[in-house]
mmCIF file with all atom_site columns, C-alpha atoms in Angstrom:
data_model
loop_
_atom_site.group_PDB
_atom_site.id
_atom_site.type_symbol
_atom_site.label_atom_id
_atom_site.label_alt_id
_atom_site.label_comp_id
_atom_site.label_asym_id
_atom_site.label_entity_id
_atom_site.label_seq_id
_atom_site.pdbx_PDB_ins_code
_atom_site.Cartn_x
_atom_site.Cartn_y
_atom_site.Cartn_z
_atom_site.occupancy
_atom_site.B_iso_or_equiv
_atom_site.pdbx_formal_charge
_atom_site.auth_seq_id
_atom_site.auth_comp_id
_atom_site.auth_asym_id
_atom_site.auth_atom_id
_atom_site.pdbx_PDB_model_num
ATOM 1   C CA . UNK A 1 1   ? -67.598 98.971  77.556 1.00 86.00 ? 1   UNK A CA 1
ATOM 2   C CA . UNK A 1 2   ? -65.374 98.403  74.673 1.00 96.00 ? 2   UNK A CA 1
ATOM 3   C CA . UNK A 1 3   ? -66.629 99.103  71.257 1.00 98.00 ? 3   UNK A CA 1
ATOM 4   C CA . UNK A 1 4   ? -66.139 96.398  68.638 1.00 98.00 ? 4   UNK A CA 1
ATOM 5   C CA . UNK A 1 5   ? -64.954 97.566  65.157 1.00 98.00 ? 5   UNK A CA 1
ATOM 6   C CA . UNK A 1 6   ? -65.076 96.019  61.935 1.00 98.00 ? 6   UNK A CA 1
ATOM 7   C CA . UNK A 1 7   ? -62.950 97.527  59.056 1.00 98.00 ? 7   UNK A CA 1
ATOM 8   C CA . UNK A 1 8   ? -63.902 97.103  55.307 1.00 98.00 ? 8   UNK A CA 1
ATOM 9   C CA . UNK A 1 9   ? -60.991 97.242  52.751 1.00 98.00 ? 9   UNK A CA 1
ATOM 10  C CA . UNK A 1 10  ? -60.369 96.728  49.199 1.00 98.00 ? 10  UNK A CA 1
ATOM 11  C CA . UNK A 1 11  ? -56.585 97.161  48.755 1.00 97.00 ? 11  UNK A CA 1
ATOM 12  C CA . UNK A 1 12  ? -53.365 97.648  50.730 1.00 97.00 ? 12  UNK A CA 1
ATOM 13  C CA . UNK A 1 13  ? -55.063 98.689  54.042 1.00 97.00 ? 13  UNK A CA 1
ATOM 14  C CA . UNK A 1 14  ? -52.841 101.450 55.200 1.00 97.00 ? 14  UNK A CA 1
ATOM 15  C CA . UNK A 1 15  ? -55.772 103.391 56.821 1.00 98.00 ? 15  UNK A CA 1
ATOM 16  C CA . UNK A 1 16  ? -56.761 99.948  58.244 1.00 98.00 ? 16  UNK A CA 1
ATOM 17  C CA . UNK A 1 17  ? -53.200 99.461  59.838 1.00 98.00 ? 17  UNK A CA 1
ATOM 18  C CA . UNK A 1 18  ? -53.466 103.075 61.298 1.00 98.00 ? 18  UNK A CA 1
ATOM 19  C CA . UNK A 1 19  ? -56.794 102.463 62.800 1.00 98.00 ? 19  UNK A CA 1
ATOM 20  C CA . UNK A 1 20  ? -56.006 98.958  64.195 1.00 98.00 ? 20  UNK A CA 1
ATOM 21  C CA . UNK A 1 21  ? -52.789 100.100 65.688 1.00 98.00 ? 21  UNK A CA 1
ATOM 22  C CA . UNK A 1 22  ? -54.372 103.128 67.240 1.00 98.00 ? 22  UNK A CA 1
ATOM 23  C CA . UNK A 1 23  ? -56.878 100.737 69.025 1.00 98.00 ? 23  UNK A CA 1
ATOM 24  C CA . UNK A 1 24  ? -54.532 99.891  71.910 1.00 96.00 ? 24  UNK A CA 1
ATOM 25  C CA . UNK A 1 25  ? -54.165 100.781 75.625 1.00 96.00 ? 25  UNK A CA 1
ATOM 26  C CA . UNK A 1 26  ? -56.859 102.976 76.908 1.00 96.00 ? 26  UNK A CA 1
ATOM 27  C CA . UNK A 1 27  ? -58.642 103.141 73.560 1.00 97.00 ? 27  UNK A CA 1
ATOM 28  C CA . UNK A 1 28  ? -62.390 102.685 73.849 1.00 97.00 ? 28  UNK A CA 1
ATOM 29  C CA . UNK A 1 29  ? -62.520 100.165 70.973 1.00 98.00 ? 29  UNK A CA 1
ATOM 30  C CA . UNK A 1 30  ? -60.880 97.285  69.519 1.00 98.00 ? 30  UNK A CA 1
ATOM 31  C CA . UNK A 1 31  ? -60.747 95.593  65.965 1.00 98.00 ? 31  UNK A CA 1
ATOM 32  C CA . UNK A 1 32  ? -62.723 92.332  65.633 1.00 98.00 ? 32  UNK A CA 1
ATOM 33  C CA . UNK A 1 33  ? -62.751 91.780  61.843 1.00 98.00 ? 33  UNK A CA 1
ATOM 34  C CA . UNK A 1 34  ? -60.919 93.081  58.600 1.00 98.00 ? 34  UNK A CA 1
ATOM 35  C CA . UNK A 1 35  ? -63.221 92.136  55.616 1.00 98.00 ? 35  UNK A CA 1
ATOM 36  C CA . UNK A 1 36  ? -62.210 92.832  51.990 1.00 98.00 ? 36  UNK A CA 1
ATOM 37  C CA . UNK A 1 37  ? -64.380 92.420  48.716 1.00 98.00 ? 37  UNK A CA 1
ATOM 38  C CA . UNK A 1 38  ? -60.939 91.297  47.119 1.00 97.00 ? 38  UNK A CA 1
ATOM 39  C CA . UNK A 1 39  ? -59.251 87.944  48.303 1.00 97.00 ? 39  UNK A CA 1
ATOM 40  C CA . UNK A 1 40  ? -56.068 89.412  47.089 1.00 97.00 ? 40  UNK A CA 1
ATOM 41  C CA . UNK A 1 41  ? -56.129 92.695  48.965 1.00 98.00 ? 41  UNK A CA 1
ATOM 42  C CA . UNK A 1 42  ? -52.761 93.302  50.449 1.00 98.00 ? 42  UNK A CA 1
ATOM 43  C CA . UNK A 1 43  ? -54.348 94.592  53.607 1.00 98.00 ? 43  UNK A CA 1
ATOM 44  C CA . UNK A 1 44  ? -55.566 91.103  54.622 1.00 98.00 ? 44  UNK A CA 1
ATOM 45  C CA . UNK A 1 45  ? -51.966 89.961  55.292 1.00 98.00 ? 45  UNK A CA 1
ATOM 46  C CA . UNK A 1 46  ? -51.364 93.025  57.241 1.00 98.00 ? 46  UNK A CA 1
ATOM 47  C CA . UNK A 1 47  ? -54.332 92.386  59.389 1.00 98.00 ? 47  UNK A CA 1
ATOM 48  C CA . UNK A 1 48  ? -53.282 88.895  60.053 1.00 98.00 ? 48  UNK A CA 1
ATOM 49  C CA . UNK A 1 49  ? -49.869 90.069  61.160 1.00 98.00 ? 49  UNK A CA 1
ATOM 50  C CA . UNK A 1 50  ? -51.764 92.293  63.765 1.00 98.00 ? 50  UNK A CA 1
ATOM 51  C CA . UNK A 1 51  ? -53.618 89.149  64.785 1.00 98.00 ? 51  UNK A CA 1
ATOM 52  C CA . UNK A 1 52  ? -56.972 90.537  63.680 1.00 98.00 ? 52  UNK A CA 1
ATOM 53  C CA . UNK A 1 53  ? -59.546 87.936  62.161 1.00 98.00 ? 53  UNK A CA 1
ATOM 54  C CA . UNK A 1 54  ? -59.936 88.439  58.407 1.00 98.00 ? 54  UNK A CA 1
ATOM 55  C CA . UNK A 1 55  ? -62.555 87.483  55.809 1.00 98.00 ? 55  UNK A CA 1
ATOM 56  C CA . UNK A 1 56  ? -62.716 87.971  52.078 1.00 98.00 ? 56  UNK A CA 1
ATOM 57  C CA . UNK A 1 57  ? -66.153 88.054  50.174 1.00 98.00 ? 57  UNK A CA 1
ATOM 58  C CA . UNK A 1 58  ? -65.309 88.297  46.703 1.00 97.00 ? 58  UNK A CA 1
ATOM 59  C CA . UNK A 1 59  ? -67.638 90.559  44.824 1.00 97.00 ? 59  UNK A CA 1
ATOM 60  C CA . UNK A 1 60  ? -67.015 89.408  41.340 1.00 96.00 ? 60  UNK A CA 1
ATOM 61  C CA . UNK A 1 61  ? -69.076 86.103  41.504 1.00 97.00 ? 61  UNK A CA 1
ATOM 62  C CA . UNK A 1 62  ? -72.186 88.144  42.355 1.00 97.00 ? 62  UNK A CA 1
ATOM 63  C CA . UNK A 1 63  ? -71.768 90.290  39.064 1.00 95.00 ? 63  UNK A CA 1
ATOM 64  C CA . UNK A 1 64  ? -74.257 93.114  39.301 1.00 93.00 ? 64  UNK A CA 1
ATOM 65  C CA . UNK A 1 65  ? -76.213 91.360  42.191 1.00 96.00 ? 65  UNK A CA 1
ATOM 66  C CA . UNK A 1 66  ? -75.349 94.234  44.839 1.00 95.00 ? 66  UNK A CA 1
ATOM 67  C CA . UNK A 1 67  ? -78.166 92.893  46.980 1.00 95.00 ? 67  UNK A CA 1
ATOM 68  C CA . UNK A 1 68  ? -76.590 89.296  47.016 1.00 97.00 ? 68  UNK A CA 1
ATOM 69  C CA . UNK A 1 69  ? -73.127 90.588  47.762 1.00 98.00 ? 69  UNK A CA 1
ATOM 70  C CA . UNK A 1 70  ? -74.416 92.824  50.607 1.00 97.00 ? 70  UNK A CA 1
ATOM 71  C CA . UNK A 1 71  ? -76.432 89.985  52.129 1.00 97.00 ? 71  UNK A CA 1
ATOM 72  C CA . UNK A 1 72  ? -73.260 88.045  52.456 1.00 98.00 ? 72  UNK A CA 1
ATOM 73  C CA . UNK A 1 73  ? -71.521 91.159  53.822 1.00 97.00 ? 73  UNK A CA 1
ATOM 74  C CA . UNK A 1 74  ? -74.309 91.575  56.441 1.00 97.00 ? 74  UNK A CA 1
ATOM 75  C CA . UNK A 1 75  ? -74.116 87.761  57.555 1.00 97.00 ? 75  UNK A CA 1
ATOM 76  C CA . UNK A 1 76  ? -70.446 88.099  57.951 1.00 97.00 ? 76  UNK A CA 1
ATOM 77  C CA . UNK A 1 77  ? -70.886 91.383  60.115 1.00 98.00 ? 77  UNK A CA 1
ATOM 78  C CA . UNK A 1 78  ? -73.886 89.899  62.137 1.00 97.00 ? 78  UNK A CA 1
ATOM 79  C CA . UNK A 1 79  ? -71.275 87.006  63.150 1.00 97.00 ? 79  UNK A CA 1
ATOM 80  C CA . UNK A 1 80  ? -68.490 89.541  64.165 1.00 98.00 ? 80  UNK A CA 1
ATOM 81  C CA . UNK A 1 81  ? -71.155 91.698  65.983 1.00 98.00 ? 81  UNK A CA 1
ATOM 82  C CA . UNK A 1 82  ? -69.379 95.192  65.398 1.00 98.00 ? 82  UNK A CA 1
ATOM 83  C CA . UNK A 1 83  ? -70.736 98.341  67.175 1.00 98.00 ? 83  UNK A CA 1
ATOM 84  C CA . UNK A 1 84  ? -68.777 100.391 64.453 1.00 98.00 ? 84  UNK A CA 1
ATOM 85  C CA . UNK A 1 85  ? -67.872 99.777  60.795 1.00 98.00 ? 85  UNK A CA 1
ATOM 86  C CA . UNK A 1 86  ? -64.962 101.681 59.270 1.00 98.00 ? 86  UNK A CA 1
ATOM 87  C CA . UNK A 1 87  ? -64.732 101.885 55.570 1.00 98.00 ? 87  UNK A CA 1
ATOM 88  C CA . UNK A 1 88  ? -61.060 102.179 54.780 1.00 98.00 ? 88  UNK A CA 1
ATOM 89  C CA . UNK A 1 89  ? -60.564 102.090 50.933 1.00 95.00 ? 89  UNK A CA 1
ATOM 90  C CA . UNK A 1 90  ? -63.492 99.825  50.522 1.00 97.00 ? 90  UNK A CA 1
ATOM 91  C CA . UNK A 1 91  ? -64.168 100.407 46.858 1.00 94.00 ? 91  UNK A CA 1
ATOM 92  C CA . UNK A 1 92  ? -67.947 99.305  46.605 1.00 93.00 ? 92  UNK A CA 1
ATOM 93  C CA . UNK A 1 93  ? -70.931 101.534 46.467 1.00 91.00 ? 93  UNK A CA 1
ATOM 94  C CA . UNK A 1 94  ? -73.206 100.423 49.301 1.00 95.00 ? 94  UNK A CA 1
ATOM 95  C CA . UNK A 1 95  ? -76.974 100.526 48.866 1.00 95.00 ? 95  UNK A CA 1
ATOM 96  C CA . UNK A 1 96  ? -79.409 102.502 50.802 1.00 96.00 ? 96  UNK A CA 1
ATOM 97  C CA . UNK A 1 97  ? -80.815 99.316  52.517 1.00 96.00 ? 97  UNK A CA 1
ATOM 98  C CA . UNK A 1 98  ? -77.227 98.291  53.753 1.00 97.00 ? 98  UNK A CA 1
ATOM 99  C CA . UNK A 1 99  ? -76.324 101.700 54.900 1.00 97.00 ? 99  UNK A CA 1
ATOM 100 C CA . UNK A 1 100 ? -79.617 102.020 56.612 1.00 96.00 ? 100 UNK A CA 1
ATOM 101 C CA . UNK A 1 101 ? -78.989 98.849  58.686 1.00 96.00 ? 101 UNK A CA 1
ATOM 102 C CA . UNK A 1 102 ? -75.796 100.577 60.069 1.00 97.00 ? 102 UNK A CA 1
ATOM 103 C CA . UNK A 1 103 ? -77.078 104.076 60.288 1.00 96.00 ? 103 UNK A CA 1
ATOM 104 C CA . UNK A 1 104 ? -75.072 106.089 62.886 1.00 97.00 ? 104 UNK A CA 1
ATOM 105 C CA . UNK A 1 105 ? -72.553 103.380 63.193 1.00 98.00 ? 105 UNK A CA 1
ATOM 106 C CA . UNK A 1 106 ? -70.530 103.495 59.962 1.00 98.00 ? 106 UNK A CA 1
ATOM 107 C CA . UNK A 1 107 ? -67.634 105.880 59.198 1.00 98.00 ? 107 UNK A CA 1
ATOM 108 C CA . UNK A 1 108 ? -65.761 106.349 55.793 1.00 98.00 ? 108 UNK A CA 1
ATOM 109 C CA . UNK A 1 109 ? -62.635 108.389 55.045 1.00 97.00 ? 109 UNK A CA 1
ATOM 110 C CA . UNK A 1 110 ? -62.550 110.333 51.783 1.00 97.00 ? 110 UNK A CA 1
ATOM 111 C CA . UNK A 1 111 ? -59.650 112.144 50.109 1.00 97.00 ? 111 UNK A CA 1
ATOM 112 C CA . UNK A 1 112 ? -61.206 115.708 49.838 1.00 98.00 ? 112 UNK A CA 1
ATOM 113 C CA . UNK A 1 113 ? -62.529 118.363 51.766 1.00 97.00 ? 113 UNK A CA 1
ATOM 114 C CA . UNK A 1 114 ? -66.110 117.450 51.680 1.00 97.00 ? 114 UNK A CA 1
ATOM 115 C CA . UNK A 1 115 ? -68.580 118.524 50.313 1.00 97.00 ? 115 UNK A CA 1
ATOM 116 C CA . UNK A 1 116 ? -66.077 119.096 47.537 1.00 97.00 ? 116 UNK A CA 1
ATOM 117 C CA . UNK A 1 117 ? -65.197 116.319 45.253 1.00 97.00 ? 117 UNK A CA 1
ATOM 118 C CA . UNK A 1 118 ? -67.411 113.369 46.103 1.00 96.00 ? 118 UNK A CA 1
ATOM 119 C CA . UNK A 1 119 ? -66.563 110.316 44.210 1.00 94.00 ? 119 UNK A CA 1
ATOM 120 C CA . UNK A 1 120 ? -63.308 109.459 42.462 1.00 94.00 ? 120 UNK A CA 1
ATOM 121 C CA . UNK A 1 121 ? -60.088 111.373 41.208 1.00 96.00 ? 121 UNK A CA 1
ATOM 122 C CA . UNK A 1 122 ? -60.224 113.870 44.118 1.00 97.00 ? 122 UNK A CA 1
ATOM 123 C CA . UNK A 1 123 ? -56.775 115.112 43.856 1.00 97.00 ? 123 UNK A CA 1
ATOM 124 C CA . UNK A 1 124 ? -56.720 115.764 40.153 1.00 97.00 ? 124 UNK A CA 1
ATOM 125 C CA . UNK A 1 125 ? -60.068 117.499 40.445 1.00 98.00 ? 125 UNK A CA 1
ATOM 126 C CA . UNK A 1 126 ? -58.673 120.012 43.216 1.00 98.00 ? 126 UNK A CA 1
ATOM 127 C CA . UNK A 1 127 ? -55.729 120.764 41.098 1.00 97.00 ? 127 UNK A CA 1
ATOM 128 C CA . UNK A 1 128 ? -57.947 121.384 37.940 1.00 97.00 ? 128 UNK A CA 1
ATOM 129 C CA . UNK A 1 129 ? -60.088 123.725 40.166 1.00 97.00 ? 129 UNK A CA 1
ATOM 130 C CA . UNK A 1 130 ? -56.997 125.728 41.221 1.00 97.00 ? 130 UNK A CA 1
ATOM 131 C CA . UNK A 1 131 ? -57.707 125.055 44.882 1.00 98.00 ? 131 UNK A CA 1
ATOM 132 C CA . UNK A 1 132 ? -55.215 126.734 47.428 1.00 97.00 ? 132 UNK A CA 1
ATOM 133 C CA . UNK A 1 133 ? -56.024 123.834 49.869 1.00 97.00 ? 133 UNK A CA 1
ATOM 134 C CA . UNK A 1 134 ? -56.729 120.208 49.698 1.00 97.00 ? 134 UNK A CA 1
ATOM 135 C CA . UNK A 1 135 ? -57.475 117.585 52.453 1.00 97.00 ? 135 UNK A CA 1
ATOM 136 C CA . UNK A 1 136 ? -59.326 114.617 53.703 1.00 98.00 ? 136 UNK A CA 1
ATOM 137 C CA . UNK A 1 137 ? -62.587 114.028 55.581 1.00 98.00 ? 137 UNK A CA 1
ATOM 138 C CA . UNK A 1 138 ? -63.984 111.485 57.807 1.00 98.00 ? 138 UNK A CA 1
ATOM 139 C CA . UNK A 1 139 ? -67.840 111.220 57.612 1.00 98.00 ? 139 UNK A CA 1
ATOM 140 C CA . UNK A 1 140 ? -70.656 109.131 58.681 1.00 97.00 ? 140 UNK A CA 1
ATOM 141 C CA . UNK A 1 141 ? -72.075 106.902 55.866 1.00 97.00 ? 141 UNK A CA 1
ATOM 142 C CA . UNK A 1 142 ? -75.421 107.602 54.527 1.00 96.00 ? 142 UNK A CA 1
ATOM 143 C CA . UNK A 1 143 ? -77.286 106.248 51.542 1.00 92.00 ? 143 UNK A CA 1
ATOM 144 C CA . UNK A 1 144 ? -75.817 109.134 49.293 1.00 92.00 ? 144 UNK A CA 1
ATOM 145 C CA . UNK A 1 145 ? -72.311 108.796 48.085 1.00 91.00 ? 145 UNK A CA 1
ATOM 146 C CA . UNK A 1 146 ? -69.718 110.583 50.338 1.00 94.00 ? 146 UNK A CA 1
ATOM 147 C CA . UNK A 1 147 ? -72.525 112.637 51.948 1.00 93.00 ? 147 UNK A CA 1
ATOM 148 C CA . UNK A 1 148 ? -73.054 112.029 55.496 1.00 95.00 ? 148 UNK A CA 1
ATOM 149 C CA . UNK A 1 149 ? -72.268 114.383 58.513 1.00 96.00 ? 149 UNK A CA 1
ATOM 150 C CA . UNK A 1 150 ? -68.513 115.227 58.514 1.00 97.00 ? 150 UNK A CA 1
ATOM 151 C CA . UNK A 1 151 ? -66.714 114.324 61.783 1.00 98.00 ? 151 UNK A CA 1
ATOM 152 C CA . UNK A 1 152 ? -63.251 115.552 60.956 1.00 98.00 ? 152 UNK A CA 1
ATOM 153 C CA . UNK A 1 153 ? -61.127 117.045 58.369 1.00 98.00 ? 153 UNK A CA 1
ATOM 154 C CA . UNK A 1 154 ? -57.291 117.481 57.842 1.00 98.00 ? 154 UNK A CA 1
ATOM 155 C CA . UNK A 1 155 ? -55.968 120.117 55.382 1.00 96.00 ? 155 UNK A CA 1
ATOM 156 C CA . UNK A 1 156 ? -52.754 120.610 53.302 1.00 96.00 ? 156 UNK A CA 1
ATOM 157 C CA . UNK A 1 157 ? -51.743 123.657 51.197 1.00 96.00 ? 157 UNK A CA 1
ATOM 158 C CA . UNK A 1 158 ? -51.627 122.923 47.449 1.00 97.00 ? 158 UNK A CA 1
ATOM 159 C CA . UNK A 1 159 ? -47.993 123.721 46.056 1.00 97.00 ? 159 UNK A CA 1
ATOM 160 C CA . UNK A 1 160 ? -47.485 125.153 42.657 1.00 96.00 ? 160 UNK A CA 1
ATOM 161 C CA . UNK A 1 161 ? -45.590 121.944 41.540 1.00 97.00 ? 161 UNK A CA 1
ATOM 162 C CA . UNK A 1 162 ? -48.087 119.469 43.015 1.00 97.00 ? 162 UNK A CA 1
ATOM 163 C CA . UNK A 1 163 ? -49.350 116.618 40.798 1.00 97.00 ? 163 UNK A CA 1
ATOM 164 C CA . UNK A 1 164 ? -52.329 114.412 41.831 1.00 97.00 ? 164 UNK A CA 1
ATOM 165 C CA . UNK A 1 165 ? -49.640 111.909 42.824 1.00 97.00 ? 165 UNK A CA 1
ATOM 166 C CA . UNK A 1 166 ? -47.653 114.141 45.116 1.00 97.00 ? 166 UNK A CA 1
ATOM 167 C CA . UNK A 1 167 ? -50.981 115.585 46.645 1.00 96.00 ? 167 UNK A CA 1
ATOM 168 C CA . UNK A 1 168 ? -52.023 111.989 47.408 1.00 97.00 ? 168 UNK A CA 1
ATOM 169 C CA . UNK A 1 169 ? -48.721 111.162 48.845 1.00 97.00 ? 169 UNK A CA 1
ATOM 170 C CA . UNK A 1 170 ? -48.659 114.132 51.229 1.00 96.00 ? 170 UNK A CA 1
ATOM 171 C CA . UNK A 1 171 ? -52.291 113.708 52.334 1.00 97.00 ? 171 UNK A CA 1
ATOM 172 C CA . UNK A 1 172 ? -51.894 109.879 53.300 1.00 96.00 ? 172 UNK A CA 1
ATOM 173 C CA . UNK A 1 173 ? -49.985 110.652 56.575 1.00 97.00 ? 173 UNK A CA 1
ATOM 174 C CA . UNK A 1 174 ? -52.588 113.020 57.633 1.00 97.00 ? 174 UNK A CA 1
ATOM 175 C CA . UNK A 1 175 ? -55.488 110.296 56.804 1.00 97.00 ? 175 UNK A CA 1
ATOM 176 C CA . UNK A 1 176 ? -53.500 108.017 58.975 1.00 98.00 ? 176 UNK A CA 1
ATOM 177 C CA . UNK A 1 177 ? -53.795 110.866 61.877 1.00 97.00 ? 177 UNK A CA 1
ATOM 178 C CA . UNK A 1 178 ? -57.234 111.968 61.182 1.00 98.00 ? 178 UNK A CA 1
ATOM 179 C CA . UNK A 1 179 ? -59.124 108.649 60.909 1.00 98.00 ? 179 UNK A CA 1
ATOM 180 C CA . UNK A 1 180 ? -57.943 107.187 64.322 1.00 98.00 ? 180 UNK A CA 1
ATOM 181 C CA . UNK A 1 181 ? -58.644 110.499 66.108 1.00 97.00 ? 181 UNK A CA 1
ATOM 182 C CA . UNK A 1 182 ? -62.244 110.496 64.742 1.00 98.00 ? 182 UNK A CA 1
ATOM 183 C CA . UNK A 1 183 ? -62.597 106.919 65.641 1.00 98.00 ? 183 UNK A CA 1
ATOM 184 C CA . UNK A 1 184 ? -61.652 107.479 69.298 1.00 97.00 ? 184 UNK A CA 1
ATOM 185 C CA . UNK A 1 185 ? -64.097 110.210 69.657 1.00 97.00 ? 185 UNK A CA 1
ATOM 186 C CA . UNK A 1 186 ? -66.721 108.353 67.902 1.00 98.00 ? 186 UNK A CA 1
ATOM 187 C CA . UNK A 1 187 ? -66.477 105.314 69.996 1.00 98.00 ? 187 UNK A CA 1
ATOM 188 C CA . UNK A 1 188 ? -66.799 107.492 73.032 1.00 97.00 ? 188 UNK A CA 1
ATOM 189 C CA . UNK A 1 189 ? -70.098 108.816 71.763 1.00 96.00 ? 189 UNK A CA 1
ATOM 190 C CA . UNK A 1 190 ? -68.572 112.069 70.887 1.00 95.00 ? 190 UNK A CA 1
ATOM 191 C CA . UNK A 1 191 ? -69.424 113.507 67.390 1.00 94.00 ? 191 UNK A CA 1
ATOM 192 C CA . UNK A 1 192 ? -67.727 116.816 67.666 1.00 94.00 ? 192 UNK A CA 1
ATOM 193 C CA . UNK A 1 193 ? -65.586 117.337 64.573 1.00 94.00 ? 193 UNK A CA 1
ATOM 194 C CA . UNK A 1 194 ? -61.789 116.932 64.742 1.00 96.00 ? 194 UNK A CA 1
ATOM 195 C CA . UNK A 1 195 ? -59.886 119.454 62.644 1.00 95.00 ? 195 UNK A CA 1
ATOM 196 C CA . UNK A 1 196 ? -56.124 118.739 62.020 1.00 89.00 ? 196 UNK A CA 1
ATOM 197 C CA . UNK A 1 197 ? -53.981 121.456 60.436 1.00 74.00 ? 197 UNK A CA 1
ATOM 198 C CA . UNK A 1 198 ? -51.751 120.470 57.550 1.00 52.00 ? 198 UNK A CA 1
#
């Protein structure tokens, strides 16, 4: 039975496009919704071009009312009936109540080799630490930030002349390979980690 996937974005949606374009042919899943917390997110137009239903729930009118915002998210997701949620550059921290409702069904991609560098500015932090390698991770979402079981990683060597920007640019194509590879396995009920060389 084909799994239904909702993809949550906040920006340009490059990982969303990689996921959506991978869900074709014999893939065990299909995208049923791209949802953004920003009505102006560039990824919404890209999703429409791919004929995926889109929805924006602007977080700004909710102010600090995270519960209210998440209730609106939950209503939209219940309507779309996804089996899996993929966070793809979704820049809102979700509460334990929300993540608990989707436990074991929600994935996220994070630009570091978790458990290193949870949160923001991962590329700069890897450079500041003098790391020889950097990478990205796909993990299950839990209540703690960037903390769930890691289901895949891709690695690149850090070059002497790298900046945060060059690291990010070199890592992005690997994100676009890793996330679809993990999703394909996850949709088949296979949680063995995917590891891609850089």
